[in-house]
CSV table of C-alpha atoms and ligand atoms in Angstrom, one decimal:
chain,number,residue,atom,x,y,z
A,1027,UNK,CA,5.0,-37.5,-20.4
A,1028,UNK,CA,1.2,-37.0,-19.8
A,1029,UNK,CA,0.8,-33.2,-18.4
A,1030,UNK,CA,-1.1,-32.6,-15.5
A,1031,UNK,CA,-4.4,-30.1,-16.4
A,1032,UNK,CA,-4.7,-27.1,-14.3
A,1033,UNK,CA,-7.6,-24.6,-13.9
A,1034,UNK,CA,-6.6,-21.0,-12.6
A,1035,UNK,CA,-9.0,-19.4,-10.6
A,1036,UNK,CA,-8.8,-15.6,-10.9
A,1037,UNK,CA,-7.5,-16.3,-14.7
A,1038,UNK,CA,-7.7,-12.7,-15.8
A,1039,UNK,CA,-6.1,-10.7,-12.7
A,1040,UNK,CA,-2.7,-9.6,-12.3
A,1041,UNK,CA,-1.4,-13.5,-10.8
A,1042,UNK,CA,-3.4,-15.2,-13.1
A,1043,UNK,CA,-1.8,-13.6,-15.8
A,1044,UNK,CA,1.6,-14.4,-14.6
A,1045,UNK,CA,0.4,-18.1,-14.2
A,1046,UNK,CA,-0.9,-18.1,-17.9
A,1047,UNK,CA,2.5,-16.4,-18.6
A,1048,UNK,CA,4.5,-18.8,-16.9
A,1049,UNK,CA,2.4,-22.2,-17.7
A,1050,UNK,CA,3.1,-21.7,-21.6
A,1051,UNK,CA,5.4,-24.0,-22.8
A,1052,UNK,CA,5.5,-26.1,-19.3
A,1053,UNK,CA,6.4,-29.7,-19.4
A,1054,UNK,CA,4.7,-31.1,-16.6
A,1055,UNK,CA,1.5,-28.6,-16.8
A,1056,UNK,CA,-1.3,-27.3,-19.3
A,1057,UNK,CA,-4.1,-25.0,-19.0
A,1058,UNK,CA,-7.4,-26.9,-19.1
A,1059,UNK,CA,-10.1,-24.4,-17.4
A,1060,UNK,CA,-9.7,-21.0,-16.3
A,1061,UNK,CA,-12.6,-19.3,-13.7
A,1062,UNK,CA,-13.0,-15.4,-12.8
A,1063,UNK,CA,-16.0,-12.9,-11.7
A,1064,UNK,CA,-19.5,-12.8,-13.3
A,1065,UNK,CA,-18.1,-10.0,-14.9
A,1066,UNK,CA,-15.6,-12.4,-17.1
A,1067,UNK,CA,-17.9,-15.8,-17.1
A,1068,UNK,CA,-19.4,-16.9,-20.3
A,1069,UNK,CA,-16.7,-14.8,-22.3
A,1070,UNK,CA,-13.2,-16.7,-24.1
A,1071,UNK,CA,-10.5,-16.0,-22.4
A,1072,UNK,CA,-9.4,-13.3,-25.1
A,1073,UNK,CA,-12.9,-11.8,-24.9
A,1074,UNK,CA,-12.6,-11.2,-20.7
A,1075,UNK,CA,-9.3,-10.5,-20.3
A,1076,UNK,CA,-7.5,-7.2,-21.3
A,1077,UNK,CA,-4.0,-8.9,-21.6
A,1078,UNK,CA,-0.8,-6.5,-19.9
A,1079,UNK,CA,2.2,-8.5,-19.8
A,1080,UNK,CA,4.5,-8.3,-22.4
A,1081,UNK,CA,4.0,-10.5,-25.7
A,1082,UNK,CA,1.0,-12.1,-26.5
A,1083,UNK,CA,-2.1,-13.8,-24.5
A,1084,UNK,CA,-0.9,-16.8,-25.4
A,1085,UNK,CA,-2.7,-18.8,-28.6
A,1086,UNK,CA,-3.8,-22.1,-26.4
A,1087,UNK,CA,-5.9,-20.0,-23.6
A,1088,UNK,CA,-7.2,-17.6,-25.8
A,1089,UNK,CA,-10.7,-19.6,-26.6
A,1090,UNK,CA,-10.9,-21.1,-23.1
A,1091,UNK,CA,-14.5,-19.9,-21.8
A,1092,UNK,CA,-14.0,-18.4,-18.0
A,1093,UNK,CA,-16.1,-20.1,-15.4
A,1094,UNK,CA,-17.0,-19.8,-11.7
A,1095,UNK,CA,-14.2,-20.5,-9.3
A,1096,UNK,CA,-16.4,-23.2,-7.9
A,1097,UNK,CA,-16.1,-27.3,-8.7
A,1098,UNK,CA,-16.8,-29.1,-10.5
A,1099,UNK,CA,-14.1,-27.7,-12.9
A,1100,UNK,CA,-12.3,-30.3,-15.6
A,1101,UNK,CA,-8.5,-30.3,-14.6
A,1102,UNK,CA,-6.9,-32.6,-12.1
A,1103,UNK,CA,-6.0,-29.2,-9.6
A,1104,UNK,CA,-6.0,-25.7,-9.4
A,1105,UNK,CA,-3.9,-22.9,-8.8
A,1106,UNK,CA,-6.1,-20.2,-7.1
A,1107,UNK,CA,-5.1,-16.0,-7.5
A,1108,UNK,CA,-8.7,-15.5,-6.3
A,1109,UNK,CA,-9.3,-12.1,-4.0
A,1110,UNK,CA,-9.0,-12.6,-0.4
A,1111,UNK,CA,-12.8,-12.4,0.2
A,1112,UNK,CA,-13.6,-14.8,-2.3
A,1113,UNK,CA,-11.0,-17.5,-1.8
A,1114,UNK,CA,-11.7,-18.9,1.8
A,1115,UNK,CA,-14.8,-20.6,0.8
A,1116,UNK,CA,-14.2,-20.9,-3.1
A,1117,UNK,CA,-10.9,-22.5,-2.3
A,1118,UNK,CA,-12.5,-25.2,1.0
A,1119,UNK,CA,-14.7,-25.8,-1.8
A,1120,UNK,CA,-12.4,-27.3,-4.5
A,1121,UNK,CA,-10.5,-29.3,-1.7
A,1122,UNK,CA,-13.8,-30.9,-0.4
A,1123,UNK,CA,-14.4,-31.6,-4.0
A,1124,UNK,CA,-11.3,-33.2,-3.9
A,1125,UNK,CA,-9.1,-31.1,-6.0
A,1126,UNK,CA,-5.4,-30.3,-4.9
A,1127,UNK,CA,-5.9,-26.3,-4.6
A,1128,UNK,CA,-2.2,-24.7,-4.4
A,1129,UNK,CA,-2.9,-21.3,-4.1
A,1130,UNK,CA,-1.2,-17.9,-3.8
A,1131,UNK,CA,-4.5,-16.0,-1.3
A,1132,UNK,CA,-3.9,-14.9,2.2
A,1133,UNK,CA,-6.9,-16.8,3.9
A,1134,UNK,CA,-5.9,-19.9,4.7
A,1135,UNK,CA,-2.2,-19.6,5.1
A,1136,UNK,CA,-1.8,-19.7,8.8
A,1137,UNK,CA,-4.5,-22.7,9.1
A,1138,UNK,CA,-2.5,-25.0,11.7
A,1139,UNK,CA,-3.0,-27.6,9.6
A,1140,UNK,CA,-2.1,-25.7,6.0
A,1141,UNK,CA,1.3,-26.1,5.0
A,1142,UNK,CA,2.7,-22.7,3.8
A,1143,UNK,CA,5.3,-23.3,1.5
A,1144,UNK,CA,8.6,-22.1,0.3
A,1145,UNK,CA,10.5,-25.4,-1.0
A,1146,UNK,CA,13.5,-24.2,-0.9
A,1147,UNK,CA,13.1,-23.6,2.7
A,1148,UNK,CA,10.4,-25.8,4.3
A,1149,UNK,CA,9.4,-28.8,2.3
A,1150,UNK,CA,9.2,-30.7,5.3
A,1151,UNK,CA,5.8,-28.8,6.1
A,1152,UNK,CA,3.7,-30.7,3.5
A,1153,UNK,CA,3.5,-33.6,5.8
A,1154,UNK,CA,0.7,-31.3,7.1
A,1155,UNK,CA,-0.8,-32.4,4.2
A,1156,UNK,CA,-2.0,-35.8,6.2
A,1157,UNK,CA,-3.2,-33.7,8.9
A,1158,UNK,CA,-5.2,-31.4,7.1
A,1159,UNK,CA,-7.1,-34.5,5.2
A,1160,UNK,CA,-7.9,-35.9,8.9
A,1161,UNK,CA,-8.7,-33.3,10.6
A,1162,UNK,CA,-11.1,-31.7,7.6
A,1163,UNK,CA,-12.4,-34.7,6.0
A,1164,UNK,CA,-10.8,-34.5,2.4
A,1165,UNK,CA,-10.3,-37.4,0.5
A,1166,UNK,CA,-7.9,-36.1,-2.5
A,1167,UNK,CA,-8.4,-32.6,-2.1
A,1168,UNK,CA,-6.0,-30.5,-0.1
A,1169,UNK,CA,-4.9,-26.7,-0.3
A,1170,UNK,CA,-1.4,-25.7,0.0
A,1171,UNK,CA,-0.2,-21.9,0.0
A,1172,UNK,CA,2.6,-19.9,-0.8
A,1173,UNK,CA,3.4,-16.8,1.5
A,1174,UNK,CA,2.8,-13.2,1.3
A,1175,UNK,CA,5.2,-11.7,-1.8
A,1176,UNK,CA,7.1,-9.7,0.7
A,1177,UNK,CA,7.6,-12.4,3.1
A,1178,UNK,CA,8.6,-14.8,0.4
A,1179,UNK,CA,11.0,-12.3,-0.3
A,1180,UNK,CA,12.2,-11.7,3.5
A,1181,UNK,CA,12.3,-15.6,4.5
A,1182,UNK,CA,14.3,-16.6,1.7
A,1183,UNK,CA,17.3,-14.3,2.1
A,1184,UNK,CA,16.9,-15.3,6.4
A,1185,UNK,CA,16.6,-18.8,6.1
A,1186,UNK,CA,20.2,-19.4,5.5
A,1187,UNK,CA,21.2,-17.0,7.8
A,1188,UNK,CA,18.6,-18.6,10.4
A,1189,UNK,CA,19.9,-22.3,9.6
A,1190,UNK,CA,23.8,-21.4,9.9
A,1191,UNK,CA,23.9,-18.1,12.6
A,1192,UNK,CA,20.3,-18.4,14.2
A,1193,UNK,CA,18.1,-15.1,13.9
A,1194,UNK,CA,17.1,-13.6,17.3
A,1195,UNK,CA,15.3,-10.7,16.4
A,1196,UNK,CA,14.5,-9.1,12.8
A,1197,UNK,CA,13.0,-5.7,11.5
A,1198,UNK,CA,12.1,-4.9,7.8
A,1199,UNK,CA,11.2,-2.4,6.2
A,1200,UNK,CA,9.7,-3.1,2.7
A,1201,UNK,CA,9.6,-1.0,-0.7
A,1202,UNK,CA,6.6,-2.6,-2.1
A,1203,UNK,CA,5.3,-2.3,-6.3
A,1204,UNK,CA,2.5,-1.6,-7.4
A,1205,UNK,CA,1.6,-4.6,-9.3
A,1206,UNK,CA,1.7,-6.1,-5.5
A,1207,UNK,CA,-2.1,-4.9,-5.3
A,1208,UNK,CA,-3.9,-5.9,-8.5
A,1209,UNK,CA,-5.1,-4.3,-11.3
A,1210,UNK,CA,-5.6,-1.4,-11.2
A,1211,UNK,CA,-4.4,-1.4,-7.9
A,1212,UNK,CA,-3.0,2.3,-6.5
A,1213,UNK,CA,-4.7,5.2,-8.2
A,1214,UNK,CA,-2.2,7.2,-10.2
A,1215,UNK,CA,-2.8,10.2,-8.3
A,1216,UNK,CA,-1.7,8.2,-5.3
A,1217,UNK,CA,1.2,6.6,-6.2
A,1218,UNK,CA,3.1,9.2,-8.3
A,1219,UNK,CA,5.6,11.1,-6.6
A,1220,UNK,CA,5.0,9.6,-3.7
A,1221,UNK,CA,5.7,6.8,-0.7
A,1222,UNK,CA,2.2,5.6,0.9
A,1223,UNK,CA,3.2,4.4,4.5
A,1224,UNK,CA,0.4,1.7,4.3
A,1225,UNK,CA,-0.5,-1.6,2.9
A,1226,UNK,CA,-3.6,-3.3,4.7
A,1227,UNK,CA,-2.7,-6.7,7.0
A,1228,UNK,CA,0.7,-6.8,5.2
A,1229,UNK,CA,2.4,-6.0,8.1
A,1230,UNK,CA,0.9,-8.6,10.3
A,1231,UNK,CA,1.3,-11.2,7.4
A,1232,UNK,CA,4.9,-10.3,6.9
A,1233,UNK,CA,5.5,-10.7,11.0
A,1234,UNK,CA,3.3,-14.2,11.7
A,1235,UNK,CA,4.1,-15.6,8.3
A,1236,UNK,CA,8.2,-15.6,8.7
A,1237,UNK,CA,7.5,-17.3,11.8
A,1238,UNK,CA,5.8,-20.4,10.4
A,1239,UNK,CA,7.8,-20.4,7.5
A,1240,UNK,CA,10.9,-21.0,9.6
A,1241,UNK,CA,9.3,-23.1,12.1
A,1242,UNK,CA,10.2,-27.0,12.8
A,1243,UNK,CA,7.2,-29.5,12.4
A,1244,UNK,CA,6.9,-32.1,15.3
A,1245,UNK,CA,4.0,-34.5,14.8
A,1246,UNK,CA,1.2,-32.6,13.7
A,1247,UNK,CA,2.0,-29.1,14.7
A,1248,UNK,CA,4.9,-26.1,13.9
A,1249,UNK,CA,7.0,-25.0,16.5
A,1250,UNK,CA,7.6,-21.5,15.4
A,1251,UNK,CA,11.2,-20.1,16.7
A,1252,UNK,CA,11.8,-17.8,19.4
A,1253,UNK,CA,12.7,-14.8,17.2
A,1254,UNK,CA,10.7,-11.2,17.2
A,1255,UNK,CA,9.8,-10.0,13.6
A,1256,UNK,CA,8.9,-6.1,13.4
A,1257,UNK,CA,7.6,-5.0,9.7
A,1258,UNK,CA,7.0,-1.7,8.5
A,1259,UNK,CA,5.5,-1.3,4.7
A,1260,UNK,CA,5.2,1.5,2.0
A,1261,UNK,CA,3.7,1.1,-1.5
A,1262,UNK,CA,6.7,2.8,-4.3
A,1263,UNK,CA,6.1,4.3,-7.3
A,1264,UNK,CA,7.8,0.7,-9.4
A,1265,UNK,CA,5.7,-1.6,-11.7
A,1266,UNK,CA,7.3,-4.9,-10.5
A,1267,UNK,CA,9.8,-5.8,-7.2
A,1268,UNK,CA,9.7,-6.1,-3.7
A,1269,UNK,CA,12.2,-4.9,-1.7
A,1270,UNK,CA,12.8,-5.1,1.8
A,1271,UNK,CA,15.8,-3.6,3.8
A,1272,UNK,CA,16.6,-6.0,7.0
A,1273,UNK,CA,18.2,-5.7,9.7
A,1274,UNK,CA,19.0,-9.0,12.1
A,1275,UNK,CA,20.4,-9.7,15.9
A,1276,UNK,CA,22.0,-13.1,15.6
A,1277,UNK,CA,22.2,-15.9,18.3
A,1278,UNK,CA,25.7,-15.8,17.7
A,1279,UNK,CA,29.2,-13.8,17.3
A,1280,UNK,CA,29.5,-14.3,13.2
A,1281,UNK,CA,31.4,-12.5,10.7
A,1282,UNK,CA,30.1,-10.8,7.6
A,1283,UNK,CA,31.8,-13.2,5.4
A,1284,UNK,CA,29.6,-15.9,7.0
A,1285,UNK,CA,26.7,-14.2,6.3
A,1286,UNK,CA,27.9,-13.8,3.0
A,1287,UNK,CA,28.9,-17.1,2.4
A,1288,UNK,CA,25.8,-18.8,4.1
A,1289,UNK,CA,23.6,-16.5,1.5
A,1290,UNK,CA,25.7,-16.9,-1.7
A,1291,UNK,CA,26.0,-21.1,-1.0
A,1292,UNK,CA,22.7,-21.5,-0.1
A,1293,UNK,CA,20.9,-24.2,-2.4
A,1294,UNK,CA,17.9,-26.6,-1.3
A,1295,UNK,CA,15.6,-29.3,-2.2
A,1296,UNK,CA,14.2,-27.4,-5.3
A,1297,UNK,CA,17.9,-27.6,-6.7
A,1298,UNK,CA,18.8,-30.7,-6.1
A,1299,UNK,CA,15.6,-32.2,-7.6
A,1300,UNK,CA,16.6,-29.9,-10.5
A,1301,UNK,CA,12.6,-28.7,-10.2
A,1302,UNK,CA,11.4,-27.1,-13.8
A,1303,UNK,CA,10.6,-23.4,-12.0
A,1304,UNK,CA,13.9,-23.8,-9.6
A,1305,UNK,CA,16.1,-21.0,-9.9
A,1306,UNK,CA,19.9,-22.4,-10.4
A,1307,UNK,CA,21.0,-19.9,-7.6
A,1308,UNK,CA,17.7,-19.5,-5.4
A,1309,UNK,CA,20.0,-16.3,-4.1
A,1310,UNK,CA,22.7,-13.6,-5.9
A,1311,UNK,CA,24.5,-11.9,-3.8
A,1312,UNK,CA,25.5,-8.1,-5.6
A,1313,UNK,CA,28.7,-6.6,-4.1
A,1314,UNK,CA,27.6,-3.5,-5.6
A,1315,UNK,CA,27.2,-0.6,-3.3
A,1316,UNK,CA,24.2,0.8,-5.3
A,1317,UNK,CA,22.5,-2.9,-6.1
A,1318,UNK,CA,19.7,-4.9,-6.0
A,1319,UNK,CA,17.5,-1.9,-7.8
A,1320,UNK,CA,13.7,-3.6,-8.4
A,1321,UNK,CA,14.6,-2.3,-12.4
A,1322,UNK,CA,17.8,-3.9,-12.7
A,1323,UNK,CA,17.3,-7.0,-10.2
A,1324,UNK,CA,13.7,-8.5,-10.2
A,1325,UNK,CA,14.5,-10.9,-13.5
A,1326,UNK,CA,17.2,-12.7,-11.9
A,1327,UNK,CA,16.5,-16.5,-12.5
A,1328,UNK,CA,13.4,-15.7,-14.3
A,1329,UNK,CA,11.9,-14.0,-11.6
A,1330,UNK,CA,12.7,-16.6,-9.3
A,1331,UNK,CA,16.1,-15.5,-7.4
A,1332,UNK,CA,16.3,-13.1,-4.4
A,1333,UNK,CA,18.7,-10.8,-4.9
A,1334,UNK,CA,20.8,-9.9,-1.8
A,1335,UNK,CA,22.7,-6.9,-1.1
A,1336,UNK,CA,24.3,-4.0,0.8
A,1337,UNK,CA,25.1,-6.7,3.8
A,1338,UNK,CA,27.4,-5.1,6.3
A,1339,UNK,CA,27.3,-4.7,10.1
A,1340,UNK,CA,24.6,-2.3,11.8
A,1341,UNK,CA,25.3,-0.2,14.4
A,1342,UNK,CA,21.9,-1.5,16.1
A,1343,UNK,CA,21.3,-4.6,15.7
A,1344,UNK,CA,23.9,-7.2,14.1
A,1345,UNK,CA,24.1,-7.0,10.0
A,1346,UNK,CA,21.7,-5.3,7.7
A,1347,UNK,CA,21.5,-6.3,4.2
A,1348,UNK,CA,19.0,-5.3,1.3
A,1349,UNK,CA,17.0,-7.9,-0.1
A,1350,UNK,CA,15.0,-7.8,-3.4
A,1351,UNK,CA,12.4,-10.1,-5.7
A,1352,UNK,CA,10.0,-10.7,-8.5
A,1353,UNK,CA,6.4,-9.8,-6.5
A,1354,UNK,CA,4.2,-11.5,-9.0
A,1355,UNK,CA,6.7,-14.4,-10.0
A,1356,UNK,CA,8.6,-15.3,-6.9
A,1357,UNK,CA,6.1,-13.5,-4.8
A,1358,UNK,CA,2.8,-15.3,-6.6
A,1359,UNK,CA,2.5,-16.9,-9.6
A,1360,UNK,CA,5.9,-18.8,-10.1
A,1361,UNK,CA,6.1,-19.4,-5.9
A,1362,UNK,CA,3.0,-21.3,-6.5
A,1363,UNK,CA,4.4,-23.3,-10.0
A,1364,UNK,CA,7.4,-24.4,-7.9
A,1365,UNK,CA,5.0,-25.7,-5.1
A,1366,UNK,CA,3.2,-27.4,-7.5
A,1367,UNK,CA,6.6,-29.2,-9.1
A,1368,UNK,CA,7.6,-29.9,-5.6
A,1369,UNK,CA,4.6,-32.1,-4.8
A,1370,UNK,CA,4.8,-33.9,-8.0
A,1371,UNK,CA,8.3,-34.4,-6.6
A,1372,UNK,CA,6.8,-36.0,-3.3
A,1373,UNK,CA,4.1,-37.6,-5.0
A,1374,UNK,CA,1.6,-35.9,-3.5
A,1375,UNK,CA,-0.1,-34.3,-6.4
B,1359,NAP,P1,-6.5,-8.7,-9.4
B,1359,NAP,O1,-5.6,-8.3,-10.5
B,1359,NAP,O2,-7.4,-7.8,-8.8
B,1359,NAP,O3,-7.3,-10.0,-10.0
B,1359,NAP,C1,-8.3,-10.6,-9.3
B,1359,NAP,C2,-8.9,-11.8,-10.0
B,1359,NAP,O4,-9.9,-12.4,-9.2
B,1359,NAP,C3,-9.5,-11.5,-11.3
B,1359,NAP,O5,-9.3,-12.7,-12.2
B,1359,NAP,C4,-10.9,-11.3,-11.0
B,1359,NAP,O6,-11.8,-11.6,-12.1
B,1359,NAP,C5,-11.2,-12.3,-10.0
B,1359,NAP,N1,-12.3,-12.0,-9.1
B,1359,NAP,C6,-12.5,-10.8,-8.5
B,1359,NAP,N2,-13.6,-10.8,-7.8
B,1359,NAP,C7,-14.1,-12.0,-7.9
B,1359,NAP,C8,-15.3,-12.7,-7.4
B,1359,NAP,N3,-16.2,-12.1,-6.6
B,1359,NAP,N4,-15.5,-14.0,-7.7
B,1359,NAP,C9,-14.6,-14.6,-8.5
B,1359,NAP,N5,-13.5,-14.1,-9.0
B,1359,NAP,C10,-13.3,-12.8,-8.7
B,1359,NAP,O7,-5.6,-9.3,-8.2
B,1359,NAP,P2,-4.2,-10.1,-8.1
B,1359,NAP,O8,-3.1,-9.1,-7.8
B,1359,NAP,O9,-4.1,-11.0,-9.3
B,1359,NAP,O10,-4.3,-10.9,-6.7
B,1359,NAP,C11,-5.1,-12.0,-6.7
B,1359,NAP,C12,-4.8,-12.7,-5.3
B,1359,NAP,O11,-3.4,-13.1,-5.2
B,1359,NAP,C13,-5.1,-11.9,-4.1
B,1359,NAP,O12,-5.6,-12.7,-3.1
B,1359,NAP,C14,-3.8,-11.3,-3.7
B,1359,NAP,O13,-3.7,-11.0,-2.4
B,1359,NAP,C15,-2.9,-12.5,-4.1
B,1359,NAP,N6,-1.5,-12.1,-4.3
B,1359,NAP,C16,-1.2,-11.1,-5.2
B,1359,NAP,C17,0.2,-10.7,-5.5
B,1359,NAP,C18,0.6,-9.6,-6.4
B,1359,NAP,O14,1.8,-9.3,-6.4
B,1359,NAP,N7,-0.3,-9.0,-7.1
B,1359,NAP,C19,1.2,-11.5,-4.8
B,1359,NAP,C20,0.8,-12.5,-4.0
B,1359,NAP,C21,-0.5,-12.8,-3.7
B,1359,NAP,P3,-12.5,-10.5,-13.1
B,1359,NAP,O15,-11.4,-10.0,-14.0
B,1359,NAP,O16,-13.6,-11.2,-13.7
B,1359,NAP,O17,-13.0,-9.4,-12.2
């Protein structure tokens, strides 16, 4: 099978690294162009990039020269890990271009006419796809997102719960790595021995974004559901893992088993397609009293499982239950792979 050729924007950061990671060996993808800062364009790959993932820079990107994140750029779409600042424009750019740009940055994820994706849980929302090329003018091009790591995190362990029990009300309160703000991200005077109460616009991404993730489309538009989201966040002194301890009123009497058993059965359309990236189990439920730990837990399915645990009732609300992933692979890089093998699946890359 012909591979599709992707350019990464943001190639030498923290999620373009995963993506690099991740894209070696793929069957359906290669890397054909790879863009950064002035600071990296003009230089090979190997010369811009100080490589910090485990194993190699792999030997195919290595003599890439980086470019600027700006079309035109020789692939057929791009994934874009480009800094919130820079992405809003870079990425409108690619799409009026007409590139596919399926991209992991905040800016245009709660566009009403930008589907923001999770495929096991709302596939249904690239029909906004159509919308977005009417309303905008794009003939090809289109940009797609994946959420916020934490919320990726959050919505997958509720949407089960939502679908089966109905979710009234929710409150989280995350645990958030490091690697969750770049390289170098958090000083190291910061972030040892310590908790910081206070990760810019995550809590407000975390709140809106669970509501459009778990909205219905109808027509053109999302009807989000009637459920209140409160999010508290804190930066932790861990490399890689997000975790996120939520509690949840239900729209029904349900028992814990059901909660259980609606989080431990729950499988979707990336499963059935049997998508490359697709976890087997897109959730584990741990009956551990002590599990999911962001040491022991954030490798589950290749980075791509949430891990579920401590679920029991809560004196306040309904249940509470912990819930844990991979921050750059389900959270970034890998969440945006899947996307990617998802609209190949629904011929719409
Ligand atoms: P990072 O490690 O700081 O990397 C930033 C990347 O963007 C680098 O490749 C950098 O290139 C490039 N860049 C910086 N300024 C630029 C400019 N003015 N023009 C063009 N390129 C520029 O950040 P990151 O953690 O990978 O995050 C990238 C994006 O993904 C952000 O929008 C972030 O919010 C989002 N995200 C991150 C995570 C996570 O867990 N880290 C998860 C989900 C989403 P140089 O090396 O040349 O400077």
């Amino acid at each position: 099978m012909e591979k599709f050729r992707v350019g990464i924007l943001g190639a030498t950061g923290v999620v373009g690294q995963r993506f690099i990671q991740l894209l070696e060996n793929h069957p359906q993808f290669e890397v054909a162009a790879l863009a950064a800062s002035d600071r990296s364009q003009g230089k090979t790959y190997s010369q811009a990039c100080t490589w910090r993932l485990p194993g190699d820079m792999p030997e195919q990107v290595r003599q890439i020269v980086v470019q600027p994140p700006a079309p035109p750029l020789d692939c057929d779409f791009v994934f874009s890990s480009l800094p919130t600042d820079v992405a809003k424009a870079a990425e409108e750019n690619f799409a009026r271009a007409g590139y596919p740009v399926i991209s992991n940055s905040s800016p245009h994820r709660m566009g009403s006419d930008v589907p923001l994706l999770i495929p096991e849980v709302n596939p249904e929302h690239l029909a906004l796809i159509d919308v977005q090329r009417k309303n905008r003018g794009y003939d090809r091009g289109f940009i797609v997102t994946n959420p916020n790591c934490s919320a990726i995190v959050i919505v997958m362990a509720l949407a089960p719960l939502h679908a089966k029990l109905g979710i009234e009300s929710c409150v989280v309160t995350t645990m958030q790595a490091l690697s969750g703000a770049g390289y170098p991200g958090v000083a190291s005077l910061d972030a040892t021995d310590n908790v910081i109460p206070f990760i810019g616009g995550e809590e407000e991404k975390i709140e809106a974004e669970t509501l459009k993730l778990l909205g219905r489309i109808r027509g053109s538009v999302i009807d989000e559901p009637a459920m209140t989201v409160s999010a508290q966040c804190n930066r932790v002194n861990v490399s890689d893992g997000h975790m996120a301890s939520i509690r949840v009123k239900l729209s029904q009497p349900a028992k814990l088993d059901q909660l259980r058993e609606a989080l431990a059965s729950f499988t979707a359309e990336p499963q059935q397609l049997k998508l490359h990236s697709a976890p087997e189990k897109p959730i584990i439920v741990r009956n551990e009293n002590d599990r999911p730990q962001p040491r022991l837990d954030r490798d589950a399915g290749n980075g791509m499982s949430v891990t579920v645990g401590r679920i029991m009732a809560d004196n306040v609300l309904d249940y509470r239950f912990v819930a844990l992933g991979h921050n750059t692979i389900r959270g970034a890089a890998g969440a945006a792979i899947l996307n990617a093998e998802l609209l190949i699946a629904m011929n719409k890359l």
